GROMACS .gro file of C-alpha atoms in nm:
model
   72
    1MET     CA    1  -6.488 -12.609  12.493
    2LEU     CA    2  -6.101 -12.421  12.386
    3LYS     CA    3  -6.084 -12.368  12.022
    4SER     CA    4  -5.653 -12.426  11.897
    5ILE     CA    5  -5.505 -12.065  11.846
    6ALA     CA    6  -5.157 -12.200  11.590
    7HIS     CA    7  -4.894 -11.929  11.630
    8SER     CA    8  -4.636 -12.030  11.404
    9HIS     CA    9  -4.234 -12.008  11.547
   10CYS     CA   10  -3.952 -11.854  11.400
   11GLU     CA   11  -3.695 -12.079  11.264
   12THR     CA   12  -3.394 -11.942  11.437
   13CYS     CA   13  -3.477 -11.903  11.772
   14GLY     CA   14  -3.809 -12.092  11.816
   15ASP     CA   15  -4.008 -11.799  11.930
   16LEU     CA   16  -4.338 -11.773  11.914
   17THR     CA   17  -4.386 -11.496  11.596
   18THR     CA   18  -4.639 -11.273  11.793
   19PHE     CA   19  -4.360 -10.966  11.648
   20PRO     CA   20  -4.222 -10.943  11.367
   21HIS     CA   21  -3.798 -10.970  11.460
   22ASP     CA   22  -3.548 -11.006  11.182
   23HIS     CA   23  -3.223 -11.117  11.445
   24GLN     CA   24  -2.937 -10.864  11.268
   25ASN     CA   25  -2.698 -10.711  11.478
   26ASP     CA   26  -2.797 -10.303  11.454
   27LEU     CA   27  -2.601 -10.242  11.775
   28THR     CA   28  -2.920 -10.145  11.956
   29GLY     CA   29  -2.909 -10.363  12.189
   30LEU     CA   30  -3.296 -10.400  12.086
   31ASP     CA   31  -3.212 -10.665  11.817
   32ASP     CA   32  -3.577 -10.869  11.850
   33GLY     CA   33  -3.871 -10.759  11.877
   34PRO     CA   34  -4.182 -10.531  11.875
   35LEU     CA   35  -3.989 -10.142  11.790
   36ILE     CA   36  -4.028  -9.941  12.120
   37PHE     CA   37  -4.064  -9.623  11.936
   38PRO     CA   38  -4.210  -9.511  11.647
   39PRO     CA   39  -4.013  -9.405  11.327
   40ARG     CA   40  -4.079  -8.965  11.365
   41ASN     CA   41  -4.339  -8.848  11.092
   42LYS     CA   42  -4.163  -8.512  10.993
   43PRO     CA   43  -4.369  -8.289  10.937
   44THR     CA   44  -4.373  -8.147  10.506
   45ARG     CA   45  -4.186  -7.824  10.523
   46LYS     CA   46  -4.352  -7.472  10.457
   47THR     CA   47  -4.297  -7.291  10.136
   48ALA     CA   48  -4.141  -6.946  10.090
   49THR     CA   49  -4.455  -6.728  10.100
   50GLU     CA   50  -4.656  -6.990  10.395
   51LEU     CA   51  -4.288  -6.851  10.635
   52ARG     CA   52  -4.354  -6.555  10.541
   53ALA     CA   53  -4.703  -6.425  10.632
   54ILE     CA   54  -4.728  -6.674  10.939
   55ARG     CA   55  -4.403  -6.412  11.072
   56LYS     CA   56  -4.575  -6.072  10.942
   57LYS     CA   57  -4.930  -6.165  11.163
   58ALA     CA   58  -4.605  -6.294  11.422
   59TRP     CA   59  -4.509  -5.956  11.449
   60ALA     CA   60  -4.842  -5.782  11.352
   61THR     CA   61  -4.979  -5.924  11.675
   62ARG     CA   62  -4.610  -5.868  11.864
   63ARG     CA   63  -4.708  -5.430  11.777
   64THR     CA   64  -5.106  -5.433  11.870
   65LYS     CA   65  -4.977  -5.560  12.180
   66TYR     CA   66  -4.699  -5.454  12.313
   67GLY     CA   67  -4.723  -5.097  12.153
   68SER     CA   68  -4.379  -4.983  11.902
   69CYS     CA   69  -4.103  -5.107  12.160
   70GLY     CA   70  -4.168  -5.454  12.084
   71HIS     CA   71  -4.153  -5.562  12.469
   72ARG     CA   72  -4.268  -5.492  12.770
   0.00000   0.00000   0.00000
């Protein structure tokens, strides 16, 4: 037995609304359709004390690994 699936159609283009689209011209060439690349989430900024601790740890590791000269 087949179940009838009710799809809604876009009022502007008549296409099935399986993805959100708004028919806005934003000069991307991809005015309608699902997002290809989702918006990026920016990492939270580290405080000055956190950055200082990270740098301190990195330099300590470098000194123990390579000696006082800091390179091989």
